[in-house]
PDB file of C-alpha atoms in Angstrom:
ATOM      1  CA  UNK A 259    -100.236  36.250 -75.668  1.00 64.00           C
ATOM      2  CA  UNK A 260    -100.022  39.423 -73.725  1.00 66.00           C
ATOM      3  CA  UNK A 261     -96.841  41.639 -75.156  1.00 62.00           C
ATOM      4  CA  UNK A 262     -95.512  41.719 -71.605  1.00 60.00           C
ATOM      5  CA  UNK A 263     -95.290  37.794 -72.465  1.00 52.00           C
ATOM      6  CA  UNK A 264     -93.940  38.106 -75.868  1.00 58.00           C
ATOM      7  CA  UNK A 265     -90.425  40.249 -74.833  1.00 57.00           C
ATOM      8  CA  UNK A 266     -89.973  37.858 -72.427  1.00 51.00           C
ATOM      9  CA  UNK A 267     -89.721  34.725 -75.257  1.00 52.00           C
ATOM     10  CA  UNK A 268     -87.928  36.923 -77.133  1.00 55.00           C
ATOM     11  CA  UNK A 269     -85.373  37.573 -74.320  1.00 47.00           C
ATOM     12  CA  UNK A 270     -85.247  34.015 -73.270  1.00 41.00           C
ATOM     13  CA  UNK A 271     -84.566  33.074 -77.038  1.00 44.00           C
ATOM     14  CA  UNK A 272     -82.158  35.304 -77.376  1.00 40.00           C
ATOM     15  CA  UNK A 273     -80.267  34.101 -74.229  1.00 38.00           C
ATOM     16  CA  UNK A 274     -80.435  30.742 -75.791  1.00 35.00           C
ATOM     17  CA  UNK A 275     -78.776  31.920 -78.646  1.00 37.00           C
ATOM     18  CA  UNK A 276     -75.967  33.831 -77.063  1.00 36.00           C
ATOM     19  CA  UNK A 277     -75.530  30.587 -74.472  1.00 35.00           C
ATOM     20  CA  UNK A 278     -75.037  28.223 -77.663  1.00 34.00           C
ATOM     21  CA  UNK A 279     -72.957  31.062 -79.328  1.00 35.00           C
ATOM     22  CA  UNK A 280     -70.652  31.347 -76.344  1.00 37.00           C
ATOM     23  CA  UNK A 281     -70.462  27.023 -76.246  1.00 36.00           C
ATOM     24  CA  UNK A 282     -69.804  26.783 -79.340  1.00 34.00           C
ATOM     25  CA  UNK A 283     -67.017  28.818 -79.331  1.00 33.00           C
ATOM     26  CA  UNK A 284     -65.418  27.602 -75.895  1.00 36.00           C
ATOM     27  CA  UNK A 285     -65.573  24.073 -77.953  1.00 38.00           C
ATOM     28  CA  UNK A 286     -63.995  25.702 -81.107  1.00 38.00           C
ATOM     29  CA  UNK A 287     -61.129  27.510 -79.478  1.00 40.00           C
ATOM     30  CA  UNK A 288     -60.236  24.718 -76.695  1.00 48.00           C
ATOM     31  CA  UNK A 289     -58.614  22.833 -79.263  1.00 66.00           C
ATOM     32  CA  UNK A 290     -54.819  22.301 -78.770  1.00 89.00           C
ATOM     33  CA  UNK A 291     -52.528  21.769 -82.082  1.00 90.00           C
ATOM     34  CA  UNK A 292     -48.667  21.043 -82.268  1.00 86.00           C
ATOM     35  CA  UNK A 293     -47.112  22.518 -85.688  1.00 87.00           C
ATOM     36  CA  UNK A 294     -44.137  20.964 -87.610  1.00 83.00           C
ATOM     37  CA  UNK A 295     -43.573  22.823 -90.447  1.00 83.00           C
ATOM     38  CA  UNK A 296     -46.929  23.006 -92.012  1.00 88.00           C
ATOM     39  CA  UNK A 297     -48.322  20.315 -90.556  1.00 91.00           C
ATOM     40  CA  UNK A 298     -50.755  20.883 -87.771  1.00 93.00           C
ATOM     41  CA  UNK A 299     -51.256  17.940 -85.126  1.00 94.00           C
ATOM     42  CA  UNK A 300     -54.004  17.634 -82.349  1.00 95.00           C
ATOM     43  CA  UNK A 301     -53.032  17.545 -79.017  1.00 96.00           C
ATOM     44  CA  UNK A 302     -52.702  17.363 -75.283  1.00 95.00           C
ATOM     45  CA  UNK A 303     -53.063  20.567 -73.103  1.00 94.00           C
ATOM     46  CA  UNK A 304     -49.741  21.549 -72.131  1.00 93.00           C
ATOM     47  CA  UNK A 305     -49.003  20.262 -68.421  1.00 95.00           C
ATOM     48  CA  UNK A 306     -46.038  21.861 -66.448  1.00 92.00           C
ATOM     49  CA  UNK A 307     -43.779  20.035 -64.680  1.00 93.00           C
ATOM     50  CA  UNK A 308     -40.879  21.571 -62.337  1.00 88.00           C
ATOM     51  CA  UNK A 309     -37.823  20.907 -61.264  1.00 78.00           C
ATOM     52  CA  UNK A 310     -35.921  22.285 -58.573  1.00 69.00           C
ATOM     53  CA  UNK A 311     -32.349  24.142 -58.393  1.00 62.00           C
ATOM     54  CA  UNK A 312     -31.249  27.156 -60.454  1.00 58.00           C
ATOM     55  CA  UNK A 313     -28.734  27.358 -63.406  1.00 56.00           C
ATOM     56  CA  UNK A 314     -27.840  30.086 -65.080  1.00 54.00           C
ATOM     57  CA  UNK A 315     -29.075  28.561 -68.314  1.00 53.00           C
ATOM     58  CA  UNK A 316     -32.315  27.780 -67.191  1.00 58.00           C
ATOM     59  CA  UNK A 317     -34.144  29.963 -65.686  1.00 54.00           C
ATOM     60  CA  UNK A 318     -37.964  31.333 -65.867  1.00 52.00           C
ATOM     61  CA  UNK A 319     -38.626  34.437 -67.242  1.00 55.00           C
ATOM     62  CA  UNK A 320     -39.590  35.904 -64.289  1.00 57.00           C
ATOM     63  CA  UNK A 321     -36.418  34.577 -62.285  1.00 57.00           C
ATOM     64  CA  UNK A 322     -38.055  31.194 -60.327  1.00 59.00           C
ATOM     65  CA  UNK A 323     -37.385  28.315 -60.304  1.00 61.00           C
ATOM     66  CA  UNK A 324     -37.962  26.962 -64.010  1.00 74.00           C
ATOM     67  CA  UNK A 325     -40.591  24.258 -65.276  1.00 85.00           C
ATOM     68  CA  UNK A 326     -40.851  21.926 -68.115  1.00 91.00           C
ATOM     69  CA  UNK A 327     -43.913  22.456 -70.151  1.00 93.00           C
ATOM     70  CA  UNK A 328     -45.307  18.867 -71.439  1.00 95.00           C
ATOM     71  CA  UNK A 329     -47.372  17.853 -74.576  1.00 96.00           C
ATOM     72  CA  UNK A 330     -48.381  14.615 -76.381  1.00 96.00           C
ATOM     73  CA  UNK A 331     -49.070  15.391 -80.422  1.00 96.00           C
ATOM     74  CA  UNK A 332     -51.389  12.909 -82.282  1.00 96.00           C
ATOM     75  CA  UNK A 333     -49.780  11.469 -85.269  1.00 95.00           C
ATOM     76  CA  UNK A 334     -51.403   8.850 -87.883  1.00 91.00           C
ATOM     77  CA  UNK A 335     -49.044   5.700 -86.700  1.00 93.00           C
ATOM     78  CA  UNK A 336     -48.326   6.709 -82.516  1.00 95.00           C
ATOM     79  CA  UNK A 337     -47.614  10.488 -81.195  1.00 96.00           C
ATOM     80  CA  UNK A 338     -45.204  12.877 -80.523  1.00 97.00           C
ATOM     81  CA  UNK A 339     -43.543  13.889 -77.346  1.00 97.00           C
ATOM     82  CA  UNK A 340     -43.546  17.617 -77.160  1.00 96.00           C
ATOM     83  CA  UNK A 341     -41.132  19.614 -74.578  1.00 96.00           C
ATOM     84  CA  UNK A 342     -40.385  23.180 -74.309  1.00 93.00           C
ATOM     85  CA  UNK A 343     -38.504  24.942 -72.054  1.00 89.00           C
ATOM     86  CA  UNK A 344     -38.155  29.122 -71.133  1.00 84.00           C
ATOM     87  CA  UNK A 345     -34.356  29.387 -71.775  1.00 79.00           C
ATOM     88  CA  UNK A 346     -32.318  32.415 -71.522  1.00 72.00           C
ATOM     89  CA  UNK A 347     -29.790  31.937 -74.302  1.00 73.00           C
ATOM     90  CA  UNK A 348     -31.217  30.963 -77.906  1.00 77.00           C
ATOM     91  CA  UNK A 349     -28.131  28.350 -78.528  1.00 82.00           C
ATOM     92  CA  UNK A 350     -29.075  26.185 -75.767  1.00 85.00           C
ATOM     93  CA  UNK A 351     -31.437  22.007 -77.274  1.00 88.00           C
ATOM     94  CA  UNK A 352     -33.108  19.701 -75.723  1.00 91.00           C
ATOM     95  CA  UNK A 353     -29.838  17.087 -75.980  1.00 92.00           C
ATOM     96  CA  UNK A 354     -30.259  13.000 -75.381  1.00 93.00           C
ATOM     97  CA  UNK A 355     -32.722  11.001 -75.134  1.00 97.00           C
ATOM     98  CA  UNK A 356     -35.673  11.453 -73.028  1.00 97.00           C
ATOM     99  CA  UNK A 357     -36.758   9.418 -69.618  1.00 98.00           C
ATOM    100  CA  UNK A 358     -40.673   9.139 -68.867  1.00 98.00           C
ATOM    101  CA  UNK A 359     -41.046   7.295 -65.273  1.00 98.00           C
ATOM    102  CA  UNK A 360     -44.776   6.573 -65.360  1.00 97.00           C
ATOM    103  CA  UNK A 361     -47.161   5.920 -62.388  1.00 96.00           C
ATOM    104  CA  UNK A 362     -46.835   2.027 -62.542  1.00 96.00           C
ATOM    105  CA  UNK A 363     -43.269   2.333 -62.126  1.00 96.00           C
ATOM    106  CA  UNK A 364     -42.203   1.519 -65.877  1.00 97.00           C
ATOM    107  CA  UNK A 365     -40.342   4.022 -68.034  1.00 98.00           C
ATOM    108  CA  UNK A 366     -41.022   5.237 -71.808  1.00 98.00           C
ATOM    109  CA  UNK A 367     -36.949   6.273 -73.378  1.00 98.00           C
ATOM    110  CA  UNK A 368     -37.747   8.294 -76.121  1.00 97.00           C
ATOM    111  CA  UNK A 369     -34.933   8.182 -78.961  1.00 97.00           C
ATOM    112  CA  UNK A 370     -33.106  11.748 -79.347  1.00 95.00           C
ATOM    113  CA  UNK A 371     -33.787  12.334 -83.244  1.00 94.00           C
ATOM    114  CA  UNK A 372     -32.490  15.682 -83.311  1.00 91.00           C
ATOM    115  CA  UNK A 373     -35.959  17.047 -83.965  1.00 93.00           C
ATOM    116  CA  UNK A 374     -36.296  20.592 -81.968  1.00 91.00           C
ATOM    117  CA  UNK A 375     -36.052  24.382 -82.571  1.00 90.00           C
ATOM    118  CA  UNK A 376     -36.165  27.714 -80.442  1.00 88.00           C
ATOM    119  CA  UNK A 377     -39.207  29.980 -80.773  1.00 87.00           C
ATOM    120  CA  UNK A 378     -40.571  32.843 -78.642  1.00 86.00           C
ATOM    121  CA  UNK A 379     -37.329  32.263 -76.477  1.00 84.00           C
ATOM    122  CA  UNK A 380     -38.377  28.536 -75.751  1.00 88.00           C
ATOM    123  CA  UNK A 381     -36.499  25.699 -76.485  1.00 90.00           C
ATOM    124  CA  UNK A 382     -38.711  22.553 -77.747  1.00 94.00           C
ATOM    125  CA  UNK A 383     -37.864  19.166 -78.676  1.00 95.00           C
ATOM    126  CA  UNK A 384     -39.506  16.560 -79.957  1.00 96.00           C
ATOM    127  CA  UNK A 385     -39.546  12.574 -79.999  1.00 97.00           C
ATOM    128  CA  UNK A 386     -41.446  10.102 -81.509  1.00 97.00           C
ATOM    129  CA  UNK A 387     -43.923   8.018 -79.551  1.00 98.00           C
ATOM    130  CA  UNK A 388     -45.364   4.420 -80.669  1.00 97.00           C
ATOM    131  CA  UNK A 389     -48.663   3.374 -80.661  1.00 97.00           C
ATOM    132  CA  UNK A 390     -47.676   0.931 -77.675  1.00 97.00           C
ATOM    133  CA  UNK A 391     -46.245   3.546 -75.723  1.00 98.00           C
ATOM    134  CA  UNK A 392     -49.619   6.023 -76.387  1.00 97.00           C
ATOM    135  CA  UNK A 393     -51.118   2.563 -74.404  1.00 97.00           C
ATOM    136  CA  UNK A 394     -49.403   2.745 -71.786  1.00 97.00           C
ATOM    137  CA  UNK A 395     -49.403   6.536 -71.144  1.00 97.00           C
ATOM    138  CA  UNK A 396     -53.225   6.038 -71.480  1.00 97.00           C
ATOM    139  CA  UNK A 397     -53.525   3.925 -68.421  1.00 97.00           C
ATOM    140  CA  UNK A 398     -50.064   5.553 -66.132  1.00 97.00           C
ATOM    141  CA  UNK A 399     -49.521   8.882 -65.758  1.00 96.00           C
ATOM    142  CA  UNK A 400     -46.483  10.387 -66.446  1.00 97.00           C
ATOM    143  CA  UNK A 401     -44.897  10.992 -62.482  1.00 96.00           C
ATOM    144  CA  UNK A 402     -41.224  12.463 -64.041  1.00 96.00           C
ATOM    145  CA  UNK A 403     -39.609  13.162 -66.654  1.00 96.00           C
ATOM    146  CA  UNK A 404     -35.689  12.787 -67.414  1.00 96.00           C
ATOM    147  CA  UNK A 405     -34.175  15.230 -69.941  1.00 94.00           C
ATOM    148  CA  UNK A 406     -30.977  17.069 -70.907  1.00 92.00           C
ATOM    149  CA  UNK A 407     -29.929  20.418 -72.041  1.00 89.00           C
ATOM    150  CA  UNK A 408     -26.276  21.824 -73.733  1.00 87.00           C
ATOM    151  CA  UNK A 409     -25.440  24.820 -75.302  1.00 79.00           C
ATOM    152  CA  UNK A 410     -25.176  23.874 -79.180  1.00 73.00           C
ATOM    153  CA  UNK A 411     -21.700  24.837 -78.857  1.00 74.00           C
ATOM    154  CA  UNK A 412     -20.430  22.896 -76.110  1.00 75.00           C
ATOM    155  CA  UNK A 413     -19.759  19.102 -75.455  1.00 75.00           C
ATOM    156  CA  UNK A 414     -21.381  17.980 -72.296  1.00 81.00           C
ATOM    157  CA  UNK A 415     -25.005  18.710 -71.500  1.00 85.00           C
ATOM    158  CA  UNK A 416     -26.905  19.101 -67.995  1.00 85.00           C
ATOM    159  CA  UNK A 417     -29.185  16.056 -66.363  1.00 87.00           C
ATOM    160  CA  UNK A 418     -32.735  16.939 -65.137  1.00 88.00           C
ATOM    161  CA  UNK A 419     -35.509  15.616 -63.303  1.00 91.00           C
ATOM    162  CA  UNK A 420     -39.047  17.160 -63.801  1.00 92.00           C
ATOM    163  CA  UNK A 421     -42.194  16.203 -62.056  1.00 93.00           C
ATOM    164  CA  UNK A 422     -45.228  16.782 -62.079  1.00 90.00           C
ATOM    165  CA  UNK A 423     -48.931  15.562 -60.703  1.00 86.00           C
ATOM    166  CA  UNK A 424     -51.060  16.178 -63.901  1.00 87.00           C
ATOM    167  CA  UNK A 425     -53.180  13.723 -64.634  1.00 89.00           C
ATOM    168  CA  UNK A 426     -51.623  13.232 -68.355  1.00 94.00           C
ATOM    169  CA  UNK A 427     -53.534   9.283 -68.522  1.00 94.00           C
ATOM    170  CA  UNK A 428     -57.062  11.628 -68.895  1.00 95.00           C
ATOM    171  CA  UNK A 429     -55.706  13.887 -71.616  1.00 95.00           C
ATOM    172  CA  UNK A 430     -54.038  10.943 -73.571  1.00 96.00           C
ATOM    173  CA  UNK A 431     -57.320   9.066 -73.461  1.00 95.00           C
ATOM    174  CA  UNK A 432     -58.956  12.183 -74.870  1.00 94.00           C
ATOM    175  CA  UNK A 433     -57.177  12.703 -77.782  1.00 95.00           C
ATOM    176  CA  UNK A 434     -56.031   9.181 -78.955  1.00 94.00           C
ATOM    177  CA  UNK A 435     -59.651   7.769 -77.412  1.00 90.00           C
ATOM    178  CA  UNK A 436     -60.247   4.696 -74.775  1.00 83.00           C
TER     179      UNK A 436
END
């Protein structure tokens, strides 16, 4: 083999190399995790969904119209329901239970369990999800979502209707498998 011949394997093989390098690490970093506490959770790519009108409470950082970011988090018995939310004042939660109107025109009401916190000026609330329920979200898309928001100090909370066109059946299936 001529050395002309040679450089060139060694070139190829080295593109090889820097082609599996760069998969591998696409593969390694595309995975999404939900944290509670120290416990880390796979999960579904976050999927925004928006909702129209402006409040003074809720709005995006950069002053539009706000959205609803949307997760599902793979626990050992069902999942979690992950929401978070850009909001302007750290004493406003996720308040109520939570609506999901799915494609087939059936609804998911997650239980308000009082599980949420505020980081990186987000507000994020979690509910539990039932192995029945991950079912169903793996065969009908989520179309809306129904959730309220208060001021921790304050009595009544605010109504609102997110949607969305993500196709949330595909991640579901995914991460909780056919």
């Amino acid at each position: 083999m001529s050395p002309k011949h040679k450089r060139a394997m060694q070139n190829v093989g080295k593109l090889l190399f820097v082609l599996l390098l760069c998969t591998l690490s696409r593969a390694t970093f595309a995975q999404n995790y939900f944290y509670i506490g120290e416990q880390r959770y796979k999960a579904t790519p976050s999927r925004s969904f928006s909702f129209p009108g402006k409040n003074e409470f809720l709005i995006d950082y950069d002053g539009s119209t706000p959205f609803i970011n949307v997760s599902i988090a793979k626990r050992s018995n069902g999942g979690y329901l992950v929401l978070s939310l850009y909001c302007t004042f750290r004493f406003n939660q996720f308040s109520g239970n939570v609506f999901l109107y799915l494609s087939d025109g059936s609804v998911i009401k997650c239980y308000d369990r009082n599980m949420g916190d505020y980081v990186n000026n987000k507000i994020i609330g979690v509910y539990l999800l039932s192995p029945a329920e991950i079912e169903r979200l793996k065969r009908h898309r989520i179309e809306s979502i129904r959730f309220s928001v208060k001021h921790r100090f304050e009595v009544q909370s605010q109504s609102y209707i997110a949607t969305g066109s993500a196709n949330t059946t595909e991640d579901v299936r995914m991460l909780f498998g056919n």
